[in-house]
Amino acid sequence: MMKKIYPDAAAALEGLLFDGMHLCVGGFGLCGIPERLIDAIQKNGVSGLTIASNNAGIDNEGLGKLLRSHQVKKMIASYVGENKEFERQFLSGELEVEFCPQGTLAERCRAGGAGIPGFYTKTGVGTQVAEGKEHKDFNGETFILEHGIFADLCLIKGWKADKAGNLIFRKTARNFNAPMATAGKICVAEVEEIVEVGELDPDCIHLPGIYVKRLISGAPYDKKIEFRMTREREKA
């Protein structure tokens, strides 16, 4: 069996990083993000990155760390509202941003992983999203052409994996990780636990090990919360 398990994030990324590369990074907000791998990229210092991800984390968490260290040249994202540094760099012209509707972004990654160079969608028709894109009518309705995304490297976060790389995502963390895992030349995954081959129920596998080239255990993790909202306890 090809070696897939590496001792840490830096070792798993060795030989894969270069300036100007394109990455797909799984996660949603701070849920299901490959934080150990992101930390290793920050420490490596690689720059000029183009990153496709649902969002860019928050200030100093997740991809927000790479924004703070000015390693990101362009973000392809659907939401940026919780990151003040992202906003500052975008408005100052330091960061190139390609906004993409959330479902379209997920489908662009899925399409790239399936070898589909482009597809037509109604999402964004008549808005700024459609500007400069090819329009085509099907059955009397207008659609726009979106291109699939295929990166140099995909970084994802899972819950459990076996030593062959078969992987399970936990609940909401399944979000963008599954389609992005296929949308690149190499997929590196971090998980909370690695078990022996055969311990995972085959019917519960979300991502076959064929897609995962390198794997690390990043445990233990701290549960980070983007917004903490509380209310006073109601009096009896």
Short mmCIF file of C-alpha atoms in Angstrom, two decimals, residues 2 33 53-54 56-57 77 102 129 132 194 209 232:
data_model
loop_
_atom_site.label_atom_id
_atom_site.label_comp_id
_atom_site.label_asym_id
_atom_site.label_seq_id
_atom_site.Cartn_x
_atom_site.Cartn_y
_atom_site.Cartn_z
CA MET A 2 1.29 3.44 -0.90
CA ILE A 33 -11.61 23.51 8.15
CA SER A 53 -13.15 28.22 -0.35
CA ASN A 54 -16.64 29.05 0.85
CA ALA A 56 -11.91 33.00 4.41
CA GLY A 57 -12.48 32.14 8.04
CA ALA A 77 -15.51 32.64 -2.23
CA GLN A 102 -22.51 29.23 -2.70
CA VAL A 129 -22.45 37.58 -11.16
CA GLY A 132 -18.76 38.98 -18.73
CA ILE A 194 -7.15 7.21 12.08
CA GLY A 209 -9.44 6.54 -0.14
CA GLU A 232 -30.49 36.04 30.05
#
